[in-house]
mmCIF file of N, CA and C in Angstrom:
data_model
loop_
_atom_site.group_PDB
_atom_site.id
_atom_site.type_symbol
_atom_site.label_atom_id
_atom_site.label_comp_id
_atom_site.label_asym_id
_atom_site.label_seq_id
_atom_site.Cartn_x
_atom_site.Cartn_y
_atom_site.Cartn_z
ATOM 1 N N MET A 21 -29.943 -5.128 -5.155
ATOM 2 C CA MET A 21 -28.609 -4.698 -4.830
ATOM 3 C C MET A 21 -28.517 -4.108 -3.426
ATOM 4 N N HIS A 22 -29.643 -3.800 -2.837
ATOM 5 C CA HIS A 22 -29.652 -3.252 -1.489
ATOM 6 C C HIS A 22 -29.003 -4.228 -0.499
ATOM 7 N N HIS A 23 -29.144 -5.500 -0.761
ATOM 8 C CA HIS A 23 -28.602 -6.515 0.141
ATOM 9 C C HIS A 23 -27.075 -6.564 0.109
ATOM 10 N N MET A 24 -26.482 -6.035 -0.938
ATOM 11 C CA MET A 24 -25.019 -6.036 -1.035
ATOM 12 C C MET A 24 -24.391 -5.162 0.049
ATOM 13 N N GLY A 25 -25.110 -4.171 0.520
ATOM 14 C CA GLY A 25 -24.602 -3.308 1.580
ATOM 15 C C GLY A 25 -24.300 -4.072 2.857
ATOM 16 N N LYS A 26 -24.999 -5.172 3.066
ATOM 17 C CA LYS A 26 -24.761 -5.987 4.257
ATOM 18 C C LYS A 26 -23.409 -6.700 4.199
ATOM 19 N N LEU A 27 -22.846 -6.798 3.009
ATOM 20 C CA LEU A 27 -21.555 -7.464 2.836
ATOM 21 C C LEU A 27 -20.368 -6.514 2.988
ATOM 22 N N ARG A 28 -20.645 -5.251 3.293
ATOM 23 C CA ARG A 28 -19.567 -4.260 3.406
ATOM 24 C C ARG A 28 -18.483 -4.668 4.405
ATOM 25 N N PRO A 29 -18.814 -5.146 5.618
ATOM 26 C CA PRO A 29 -17.747 -5.557 6.544
ATOM 27 C C PRO A 29 -16.855 -6.663 5.972
ATOM 28 N N LEU A 30 -17.463 -7.614 5.281
ATOM 29 C CA LEU A 30 -16.690 -8.694 4.674
ATOM 30 C C LEU A 30 -15.837 -8.180 3.515
ATOM 31 N N ALA A 31 -16.392 -7.279 2.716
ATOM 32 C CA ALA A 31 -15.644 -6.703 1.599
ATOM 33 C C ALA A 31 -14.434 -5.915 2.096
ATOM 34 N N LEU A 32 -14.617 -5.145 3.167
ATOM 35 C CA LEU A 32 -13.494 -4.387 3.729
ATOM 36 C C LEU A 32 -12.445 -5.323 4.325
ATOM 37 N N LEU A 33 -12.885 -6.416 4.937
ATOM 38 C CA LEU A 33 -11.942 -7.410 5.444
ATOM 39 C C LEU A 33 -11.122 -7.997 4.297
ATOM 40 N N PHE A 34 -11.785 -8.406 3.219
ATOM 41 C CA PHE A 34 -11.074 -8.972 2.068
ATOM 42 C C PHE A 34 -10.121 -7.953 1.451
ATOM 43 N N LEU A 35 -10.551 -6.700 1.348
ATOM 44 C CA LEU A 35 -9.687 -5.655 0.793
ATOM 45 C C LEU A 35 -8.465 -5.453 1.675
ATOM 46 N N ARG A 36 -8.667 -5.381 2.979
ATOM 47 C CA ARG A 36 -7.546 -5.195 3.911
ATOM 48 C C ARG A 36 -6.558 -6.342 3.835
ATOM 49 N N VAL A 37 -7.062 -7.566 3.892
ATOM 50 C CA VAL A 37 -6.181 -8.735 3.886
ATOM 51 C C VAL A 37 -5.462 -8.850 2.540
ATOM 52 N N GLY A 38 -6.185 -8.657 1.454
ATOM 53 C CA GLY A 38 -5.564 -8.746 0.132
ATOM 54 C C GLY A 38 -4.465 -7.713 -0.060
ATOM 55 N N LEU A 39 -4.760 -6.469 0.275
ATOM 56 C CA LEU A 39 -3.744 -5.424 0.148
ATOM 57 C C LEU A 39 -2.588 -5.657 1.111
ATOM 58 N N GLY A 40 -2.891 -6.068 2.328
ATOM 59 C CA GLY A 40 -1.846 -6.318 3.315
ATOM 60 C C GLY A 40 -0.870 -7.382 2.859
ATOM 61 N N VAL A 41 -1.384 -8.472 2.322
ATOM 62 C CA VAL A 41 -0.529 -9.554 1.836
ATOM 63 C C VAL A 41 0.348 -9.059 0.687
ATOM 64 N N ILE A 42 -0.227 -8.305 -0.235
ATOM 65 C CA ILE A 42 0.548 -7.804 -1.373
ATOM 66 C C ILE A 42 1.614 -6.811 -0.914
ATOM 67 N N PHE A 43 1.275 -5.925 0.006
ATOM 68 C CA PHE A 43 2.267 -4.979 0.518
ATOM 69 C C PHE A 43 3.419 -5.715 1.211
ATOM 70 N N ILE A 44 3.109 -6.703 2.037
ATOM 71 C CA ILE A 44 4.159 -7.463 2.709
ATOM 72 C C ILE A 44 5.015 -8.206 1.683
ATOM 73 N N TYR A 45 4.370 -8.833 0.722
ATOM 74 C CA TYR A 45 5.085 -9.586 -0.314
ATOM 75 C C TYR A 45 6.038 -8.694 -1.099
ATOM 76 N N ASN A 46 5.634 -7.476 -1.382
ATOM 77 C CA ASN A 46 6.479 -6.557 -2.143
ATOM 78 C C ASN A 46 7.445 -5.769 -1.267
ATOM 79 N N GLY A 47 7.164 -5.654 0.016
ATOM 80 C CA GLY A 47 8.034 -4.897 0.912
ATOM 81 C C GLY A 47 9.188 -5.708 1.460
ATOM 82 N N TYR A 48 8.954 -6.967 1.769
ATOM 83 C CA TYR A 48 9.979 -7.815 2.372
ATOM 84 C C TYR A 48 11.264 -7.873 1.533
ATOM 85 N N PRO A 49 11.188 -8.059 0.218
ATOM 86 C CA PRO A 49 12.422 -8.146 -0.570
ATOM 87 C C PRO A 49 13.226 -6.844 -0.618
ATOM 88 N N LYS A 50 12.648 -5.752 -0.204
ATOM 89 C CA LYS A 50 13.380 -4.489 -0.240
ATOM 90 C C LYS A 50 14.598 -4.520 0.675
ATOM 91 N N LEU A 51 14.564 -5.338 1.713
ATOM 92 C CA LEU A 51 15.731 -5.475 2.586
ATOM 93 C C LEU A 51 16.316 -6.881 2.592
ATOM 94 N N PHE A 52 15.520 -7.884 2.301
ATOM 95 C CA PHE A 52 15.987 -9.251 2.474
ATOM 96 C C PHE A 52 15.910 -10.104 1.213
ATOM 97 N N GLY A 53 15.583 -9.522 0.084
ATOM 98 C CA GLY A 53 15.351 -10.346 -1.097
ATOM 99 C C GLY A 53 16.414 -10.233 -2.165
ATOM 100 N N ARG A 54 16.202 -11.004 -3.200
ATOM 101 C CA ARG A 54 17.125 -11.015 -4.334
ATOM 102 C C ARG A 54 17.002 -9.764 -5.177
ATOM 103 N N ARG A 55 15.889 -9.073 -5.080
ATOM 104 C CA ARG A 55 15.668 -7.878 -5.900
ATOM 105 C C ARG A 55 16.330 -6.642 -5.306
ATOM 106 N N LEU A 56 17.084 -6.792 -4.240
ATOM 107 C CA LEU A 56 17.657 -5.649 -3.537
ATOM 108 C C LEU A 56 18.511 -4.786 -4.456
ATOM 109 N N GLU A 57 19.318 -5.397 -5.298
ATOM 110 C CA GLU A 57 20.177 -4.620 -6.196
ATOM 111 C C GLU A 57 19.337 -3.764 -7.136
ATOM 112 N N HIS A 58 18.276 -4.334 -7.675
ATOM 113 C CA HIS A 58 17.398 -3.604 -8.583
ATOM 114 C C HIS A 58 16.725 -2.434 -7.874
ATOM 115 N N ILE A 59 16.251 -2.663 -6.677
ATOM 116 C CA ILE A 59 15.566 -1.611 -5.927
ATOM 117 C C ILE A 59 16.544 -0.517 -5.532
ATOM 118 N N ASP A 60 17.730 -0.897 -5.081
ATOM 119 C CA ASP A 60 18.747 0.080 -4.711
ATOM 120 C C ASP A 60 19.139 0.934 -5.911
ATOM 121 N N GLU A 61 19.285 0.298 -7.066
ATOM 122 C CA GLU A 61 19.613 1.034 -8.300
ATOM 123 C C GLU A 61 18.491 2.012 -8.651
ATOM 124 N N MET A 62 17.241 1.587 -8.517
ATOM 125 C CA MET A 62 16.103 2.444 -8.843
ATOM 126 C C MET A 62 16.063 3.668 -7.930
ATOM 127 N N ILE A 63 16.409 3.491 -6.671
ATOM 128 C CA ILE A 63 16.411 4.616 -5.725
ATOM 129 C C ILE A 63 17.478 5.630 -6.121
ATOM 130 N N HIS A 64 18.651 5.151 -6.509
ATOM 131 C CA HIS A 64 19.725 6.068 -6.907
ATOM 132 C C HIS A 64 19.418 6.764 -8.226
ATOM 133 N N ILE A 65 18.859 6.047 -9.187
ATOM 134 C CA ILE A 65 18.525 6.631 -10.488
ATOM 135 C C ILE A 65 17.505 7.749 -10.331
ATOM 136 N N ASN A 66 16.553 7.569 -9.433
ATOM 137 C CA ASN A 66 15.484 8.546 -9.252
ATOM 138 C C ASN A 66 15.813 9.624 -8.230
ATOM 139 N N HIS A 67 17.066 9.665 -7.802
ATOM 140 C CA HIS A 67 17.560 10.707 -6.895
ATOM 141 C C HIS A 67 16.784 10.753 -5.583
ATOM 142 N N LEU A 68 16.460 9.589 -5.076
ATOM 143 C CA LEU A 68 15.818 9.489 -3.770
ATOM 144 C C LEU A 68 16.892 9.204 -2.735
ATOM 145 N N PRO A 69 16.720 9.688 -1.511
ATOM 146 C CA PRO A 69 17.707 9.373 -0.475
ATOM 147 C C PRO A 69 17.732 7.869 -0.200
ATOM 148 N N ALA A 70 18.895 7.353 0.173
ATOM 149 C CA ALA A 70 19.063 5.915 0.406
ATOM 150 C C ALA A 70 18.147 5.407 1.516
ATOM 151 N N TYR A 71 17.866 6.250 2.507
ATOM 152 C CA TYR A 71 17.009 5.796 3.605
ATOM 153 C C TYR A 71 15.572 5.569 3.154
ATOM 154 N N PHE A 72 15.208 5.999 1.954
ATOM 155 C CA PHE A 72 13.862 5.762 1.437
ATOM 156 C C PHE A 72 13.565 4.268 1.353
ATOM 157 N N LEU A 73 14.595 3.474 1.101
ATOM 158 C CA LEU A 73 14.434 2.028 1.042
ATOM 159 C C LEU A 73 13.940 1.479 2.374
ATOM 160 N N TYR A 74 14.487 1.988 3.474
ATOM 161 C CA TYR A 74 14.078 1.541 4.801
ATOM 162 C C TYR A 74 12.669 2.024 5.133
ATOM 163 N N ILE A 75 12.361 3.244 4.739
ATOM 164 C CA ILE A 75 11.011 3.769 4.963
ATOM 165 C C ILE A 75 9.992 2.932 4.199
ATOM 166 N N ALA A 76 10.303 2.625 2.945
ATOM 167 C CA ALA A 76 9.398 1.811 2.137
ATOM 168 C C ALA A 76 9.217 0.428 2.750
ATOM 169 N N PHE A 77 10.299 -0.159 3.248
ATOM 170 C CA PHE A 77 10.228 -1.472 3.877
ATOM 171 C C PHE A 77 9.300 -1.437 5.095
ATOM 172 N N VAL A 78 9.508 -0.466 5.970
ATOM 173 C CA VAL A 78 8.695 -0.364 7.187
ATOM 174 C C VAL A 78 7.235 -0.096 6.839
ATOM 175 N N LEU A 79 7.006 0.817 5.902
ATOM 176 C CA LEU A 79 5.628 1.124 5.509
ATOM 177 C C LEU A 79 4.935 -0.096 4.922
ATOM 178 N N GLU A 80 5.609 -0.792 4.023
ATOM 179 C CA GLU A 80 4.954 -1.893 3.325
ATOM 180 C C GLU A 80 4.791 -3.128 4.203
ATOM 181 N N VAL A 81 5.829 -3.512 4.933
ATOM 182 C CA VAL A 81 5.725 -4.712 5.774
ATOM 183 C C VAL A 81 4.910 -4.412 7.035
ATOM 184 N N GLY A 82 5.268 -3.349 7.737
ATOM 185 C CA GLY A 82 4.515 -2.994 8.939
ATOM 186 C C GLY A 82 3.105 -2.556 8.626
ATOM 187 N N GLY A 83 2.970 -1.727 7.605
ATOM 188 C CA GLY A 83 1.640 -1.271 7.202
ATOM 189 C C GLY A 83 0.774 -2.407 6.700
ATOM 190 N N GLY A 84 1.370 -3.337 5.956
ATOM 191 C CA GLY A 84 0.619 -4.497 5.482
ATOM 192 C C GLY A 84 0.102 -5.336 6.632
ATOM 193 N N ALA A 85 0.943 -5.529 7.646
ATOM 194 C CA ALA A 85 0.517 -6.298 8.823
ATOM 195 C C ALA A 85 -0.603 -5.575 9.577
ATOM 196 N N LEU A 86 -0.480 -4.257 9.695
ATOM 197 C CA LEU A 86 -1.539 -3.490 10.371
ATOM 198 C C LEU A 86 -2.838 -3.523 9.576
ATOM 199 N N LEU A 87 -2.752 -3.501 8.249
ATOM 200 C CA LEU A 87 -3.970 -3.607 7.433
ATOM 201 C C LEU A 87 -4.655 -4.947 7.669
ATOM 202 N N ILE A 88 -3.875 -6.016 7.668
ATOM 203 C CA ILE A 88 -4.458 -7.347 7.884
ATOM 204 C C ILE A 88 -5.176 -7.395 9.231
ATOM 205 N N ALA A 89 -4.551 -6.824 10.247
ATOM 206 C CA ALA A 89 -5.165 -6.812 11.576
ATOM 207 C C ALA A 89 -6.316 -5.816 11.680
ATOM 208 N N GLY A 90 -6.325 -4.836 10.799
ATOM 209 C CA GLY A 90 -7.352 -3.803 10.874
ATOM 210 C C GLY A 90 -7.087 -2.836 12.004
ATOM 211 N N LEU A 91 -5.833 -2.496 12.211
ATOM 212 C CA LEU A 91 -5.445 -1.600 13.287
ATOM 213 C C LEU A 91 -4.851 -0.322 12.705
ATOM 214 N N PHE A 92 -5.365 0.825 13.142
ATOM 215 C CA PHE A 92 -4.960 2.141 12.624
ATOM 216 C C PHE A 92 -5.116 2.203 11.102
ATOM 217 N N THR A 93 -6.180 1.639 10.607
ATOM 218 C CA THR A 93 -6.369 1.421 9.173
ATOM 219 C C THR A 93 -6.413 2.713 8.380
ATOM 220 N N ARG A 94 -7.107 3.718 8.876
ATOM 221 C CA ARG A 94 -7.206 4.970 8.113
ATOM 222 C C ARG A 94 -5.845 5.642 7.950
ATOM 223 N N LEU A 95 -5.078 5.724 9.018
ATOM 224 C CA LEU A 95 -3.753 6.336 8.962
ATOM 225 C C LEU A 95 -2.810 5.527 8.071
ATOM 226 N N VAL A 96 -2.789 4.214 8.271
ATOM 227 C CA VAL A 96 -1.916 3.350 7.481
ATOM 228 C C VAL A 96 -2.305 3.405 6.008
ATOM 229 N N GLY A 97 -3.595 3.390 5.728
ATOM 230 C CA GLY A 97 -4.053 3.483 4.345
ATOM 231 C C GLY A 97 -3.597 4.771 3.685
ATOM 232 N N LEU A 98 -3.671 5.863 4.420
ATOM 233 C CA LEU A 98 -3.235 7.149 3.879
ATOM 234 C C LEU A 98 -1.724 7.156 3.623
ATOM 235 N N LEU A 99 -0.946 6.628 4.562
ATOM 236 C CA LEU A 99 0.505 6.568 4.385
ATOM 237 C C LEU A 99 0.888 5.687 3.196
ATOM 238 N N LEU A 100 0.232 4.540 3.064
ATOM 239 C CA LEU A 100 0.544 3.643 1.953
ATOM 240 C C LEU A 100 0.097 4.233 0.617
ATOM 241 N N ALA A 101 -1.031 4.923 0.598
ATOM 242 C CA ALA A 101 -1.467 5.585 -0.634
ATOM 243 C C ALA A 101 -0.456 6.654 -1.044
ATOM 244 N N GLY A 102 0.058 7.397 -0.065
ATOM 245 C CA GLY A 102 1.085 8.396 -0.356
ATOM 246 C C GLY A 102 2.358 7.758 -0.884
ATOM 247 N N GLU A 103 2.756 6.644 -0.279
ATOM 248 C CA GLU A 103 3.951 5.949 -0.771
ATOM 249 C C GLU A 103 3.759 5.469 -2.201
ATOM 250 N N MET A 104 2.575 4.964 -2.519
ATOM 251 C CA MET A 104 2.322 4.491 -3.874
ATOM 252 C C MET A 104 2.278 5.656 -4.878
ATOM 253 N N ALA A 105 1.825 6.817 -4.420
ATOM 254 C CA ALA A 105 1.864 8.000 -5.291
ATOM 255 C C ALA A 105 3.314 8.362 -5.609
ATOM 256 N N ILE A 106 4.187 8.294 -4.607
ATOM 257 C CA ILE A 106 5.605 8.567 -4.828
ATOM 258 C C ILE A 106 6.203 7.494 -5.735
ATOM 259 N N ALA A 107 5.821 6.242 -5.537
ATOM 260 C CA ALA A 107 6.322 5.159 -6.384
ATOM 261 C C ALA A 107 5.918 5.374 -7.837
ATOM 262 N N MET A 108 4.686 5.816 -8.062
ATOM 263 C CA MET A 108 4.254 6.088 -9.439
ATOM 264 C C MET A 108 5.007 7.274 -10.014
ATOM 265 N N TRP A 109 5.202 8.285 -9.209
ATOM 266 C CA TRP A 109 5.830 9.510 -9.675
ATOM 267 C C TRP A 109 7.314 9.311 -9.944
ATOM 268 N N LYS A 110 8.013 8.729 -9.002
ATOM 269 C CA LYS A 110 9.463 8.583 -9.116
ATOM 270 C C LYS A 110 9.873 7.228 -9.675
ATOM 271 N N GLY A 111 9.417 6.186 -9.045
ATOM 272 C CA GLY A 111 9.917 4.858 -9.376
ATOM 273 C C GLY A 111 9.356 4.251 -10.631
ATOM 274 N N GLU A 112 8.118 4.512 -10.933
ATOM 275 C CA GLU A 112 7.481 3.846 -12.063
ATOM 276 C C GLU A 112 7.373 4.748 -13.296
ATOM 277 N N GLN A 113 7.903 5.940 -13.206
ATOM 278 C CA GLN A 113 7.989 6.847 -14.355
ATOM 279 C C GLN A 113 6.623 7.168 -14.979
ATOM 280 N N PHE A 114 5.650 7.434 -14.139
ATOM 281 C CA PHE A 114 4.302 7.753 -14.591
ATOM 282 C C PHE A 114 4.285 8.956 -15.536
ATOM 283 N N PHE A 115 5.041 9.979 -15.198
ATOM 284 C CA PHE A 115 4.976 11.209 -15.980
ATOM 285 C C PHE A 115 5.743 11.130 -17.291
ATOM 286 N N GLN A 116 6.624 10.149 -17.442
ATOM 287 C CA GLN A 116 7.314 9.999 -18.717
ATOM 288 C C GLN A 116 6.360 9.495 -19.789
ATOM 289 N N ASN A 117 5.465 8.590 -19.414
ATOM 290 C CA ASN A 117 4.489 8.053 -20.358
ATOM 291 C C ASN A 117 3.267 7.564 -19.595
ATOM 292 N N PRO A 118 2.302 8.476 -19.331
ATOM 293 C CA PRO A 118 1.126 8.073 -18.549
ATOM 294 C C PRO A 118 0.273 7.000 -19.220
ATOM 295 N N LEU A 119 0.439 6.799 -20.515
ATOM 296 C CA LEU A 119 -0.346 5.786 -21.215
ATOM 297 C C LEU A 119 0.249 4.389 -21.070
ATOM 298 N N ALA A 120 1.471 4.281 -20.582
ATOM 299 C CA ALA A 120 2.118 2.980 -20.391
ATOM 300 C C ALA A 120 1.716 2.429 -19.020
ATOM 301 N N VAL A 121 0.462 2.085 -18.884
ATOM 302 C CA VAL A 121 -0.097 1.652 -17.605
ATOM 303 C C VAL A 121 0.616 0.408 -17.086
ATOM 304 N N ASP A 122 1.162 -0.415 -17.973
ATOM 305 C CA ASP A 122 1.835 -1.630 -17.531
ATOM 306 C C ASP A 122 3.072 -1.339 -16.688
ATOM 307 N N LYS A 123 3.559 -0.109 -16.706
ATOM 308 C CA LYS A 123 4.735 0.262 -15.921
ATOM 309 C C LYS A 123 4.386 0.631 -14.477
ATOM 310 N N TYR A 124 3.145 0.992 -14.217
ATOM 311 C CA TYR A 124 2.786 1.453 -12.872
ATOM 312 C C TYR A 124 1.453 0.896 -12.385
ATOM 313 N N GLU A 125 0.972 -0.149 -13.012
ATOM 314 C CA GLU A 125 -0.352 -0.668 -12.664
ATOM 315 C C GLU A 125 -0.435 -1.172 -11.225
ATOM 316 N N LEU A 126 0.601 -1.833 -10.722
ATOM 317 C CA LEU A 126 0.557 -2.343 -9.348
ATOM 318 C C LEU A 126 0.523 -1.192 -8.349
ATOM 319 N N ALA A 127 1.386 -0.206 -8.539
ATOM 320 C CA ALA A 127 1.398 0.947 -7.629
ATOM 321 C C ALA A 127 0.061 1.680 -7.679
ATOM 322 N N LEU A 128 -0.536 1.784 -8.855
ATOM 323 C CA LEU A 128 -1.836 2.447 -8.997
ATOM 324 C C LEU A 128 -2.924 1.677 -8.245
ATOM 325 N N ALA A 129 -2.990 0.370 -8.459
ATOM 326 C CA ALA A 129 -4.021 -0.448 -7.804
ATOM 327 C C ALA A 129 -3.851 -0.443 -6.284
ATOM 328 N N LEU A 130 -2.616 -0.602 -5.817
ATOM 329 C CA LEU A 130 -2.373 -0.592 -4.376
ATOM 330 C C LEU A 130 -2.676 0.772 -3.763
ATOM 331 N N GLY A 131 -2.308 1.824 -4.460
ATOM 332 C CA GLY A 131 -2.566 3.168 -3.959
ATOM 333 C C GLY A 131 -4.049 3.479 -3.864
ATOM 334 N N VAL A 132 -4.796 3.106 -4.883
ATOM 335 C CA VAL A 132 -6.244 3.346 -4.880
ATOM 336 C C VAL A 132 -6.916 2.512 -3.784
ATOM 337 N N GLY A 133 -6.500 1.260 -3.647
ATOM 338 C CA GLY A 133 -7.060 0.408 -2.587
ATOM 339 C C GLY A 133 -6.746 0.941 -1.197
ATOM 340 N N ALA A 134 -5.505 1.381 -1.009
ATOM 341 C CA ALA A 134 -5.114 1.939 0.294
ATOM 342 C C ALA A 134 -5.887 3.221 0.586
ATOM 343 N N PHE A 135 -6.101 4.043 -0.444
ATOM 344 C CA PHE A 135 -6.867 5.273 -0.250
ATOM 345 C C PHE A 135 -8.328 4.959 0.087
ATOM 346 N N ALA A 136 -8.869 3.915 -0.523
ATOM 347 C CA ALA A 136 -10.244 3.501 -0.199
ATOM 348 C C ALA A 136 -10.343 3.097 1.270
ATOM 349 N N LEU A 137 -9.346 2.379 1.778
ATOM 350 C CA LEU A 137 -9.357 2.006 3.191
ATOM 351 C C LEU A 137 -9.197 3.225 4.090
ATOM 352 N N ALA A 138 -8.393 4.194 3.662
ATOM 353 C CA ALA A 138 -8.251 5.426 4.440
ATOM 354 C C ALA A 138 -9.580 6.167 4.495
ATOM 355 N N THR A 139 -10.352 6.057 3.437
ATOM 356 C CA THR A 139 -11.635 6.752 3.360
ATOM 357 C C THR A 139 -12.739 6.021 4.131
ATOM 358 N N PHE A 140 -12.842 4.708 3.941
ATOM 359 C CA PHE A 140 -13.934 3.934 4.528
ATOM 360 C C PHE A 140 -13.611 3.340 5.890
ATOM 361 N N GLY A 141 -12.349 3.211 6.215
ATOM 362 C CA GLY A 141 -11.971 2.597 7.479
ATOM 363 C C GLY A 141 -11.884 1.091 7.360
ATOM 364 N N ALA A 142 -11.635 0.452 8.487
ATOM 365 C CA ALA A 142 -11.377 -0.986 8.510
ATOM 366 C C ALA A 142 -12.640 -1.833 8.454
ATOM 367 N N GLY A 143 -13.752 -1.283 8.855
ATOM 368 C CA GLY A 143 -14.981 -2.062 8.911
ATOM 369 C C GLY A 143 -15.167 -2.700 10.275
ATOM 370 N N MET A 144 -16.243 -3.453 10.382
ATOM 371 C CA MET A 144 -16.616 -4.030 11.677
ATOM 372 C C MET A 144 -15.756 -5.210 12.091
ATOM 373 N N ILE A 145 -15.157 -5.903 11.129
ATOM 374 C CA ILE A 145 -14.336 -7.068 11.439
ATOM 375 C C ILE A 145 -12.879 -6.605 11.489
ATOM 376 N N SER A 146 -12.507 -5.954 12.589
ATOM 377 C CA SER A 146 -11.166 -5.372 12.685
ATOM 378 C C SER A 146 -10.813 -5.091 14.141
ATOM 379 N N LEU A 147 -9.541 -4.905 14.376
ATOM 380 C CA LEU A 147 -9.103 -4.487 15.708
ATOM 381 C C LEU A 147 -9.496 -3.038 15.984
ATOM 382 N N ASP A 148 -9.554 -2.218 14.937
ATOM 383 C CA ASP A 148 -10.026 -0.846 15.127
ATOM 384 C C ASP A 148 -11.403 -0.852 15.781
ATOM 385 N N GLN A 149 -12.284 -1.695 15.267
ATOM 386 C CA GLN A 149 -13.640 -1.798 15.809
ATOM 387 C C GLN A 149 -13.623 -2.343 17.226
ATOM 388 N N ALA A 150 -12.825 -3.377 17.462
ATOM 389 C CA ALA A 150 -12.783 -4.016 18.779
ATOM 390 C C ALA A 150 -12.191 -3.096 19.846
ATOM 391 N N ILE A 151 -11.174 -2.319 19.479
ATOM 392 C CA ILE A 151 -10.489 -1.474 20.456
ATOM 393 C C ILE A 151 -11.151 -0.104 20.606
ATOM 394 N N PHE A 152 -11.445 0.512 19.477
ATOM 395 C CA PHE A 152 -11.899 1.917 19.496
ATOM 396 C C PHE A 152 -13.415 2.071 19.391
ATOM 397 N N GLY A 153 -14.113 0.991 19.115
ATOM 398 C CA GLY A 153 -15.573 1.058 19.087
ATOM 399 C C GLY A 153 -16.141 1.433 17.743
ATOM 400 N N LYS A 154 -17.361 1.906 17.792
ATOM 401 C CA LYS A 154 -18.150 2.181 16.599
ATOM 402 C C LYS A 154 -17.488 3.220 15.700
ATOM 403 N N GLU A 155 -17.544 2.948 14.383
ATOM 404 C CA GLU A 155 -17.011 3.907 13.418
ATOM 405 C C GLU A 155 -17.958 5.080 13.263
ATOM 406 N N LYS A 156 -17.377 6.223 12.972
ATOM 407 C CA LYS A 156 -18.191 7.426 12.766
ATOM 408 C C LYS A 156 -18.615 7.534 11.331
#
């Protein structure tokens, strides 16, 4: 299993790209998709300000693109993990029934993945590495 450590840069690349694609896929419809009515209703039901929709859009689409590129990965990962925590808390009704994992599983998986990237960084195959140099 010692040899698996050599695959860390590739694993971080796959994690970044996978999460980035999912964030973009779920963020784009918040402003331009058919699900807009549902999302707008959810924001009002949960007593969130209307501008939260725009913040979520920018975080998910812009943050997803930055994750794919591996640029500012730690900061973006932390912001996206925080957004997913809010989504679980407010939007997915985590506290109403924590055992109903099917209601918040996507937000949980995305949040944990984003937090892992905030913790480990982008890896060697990234713009962070190319621009800012060696990771600490």
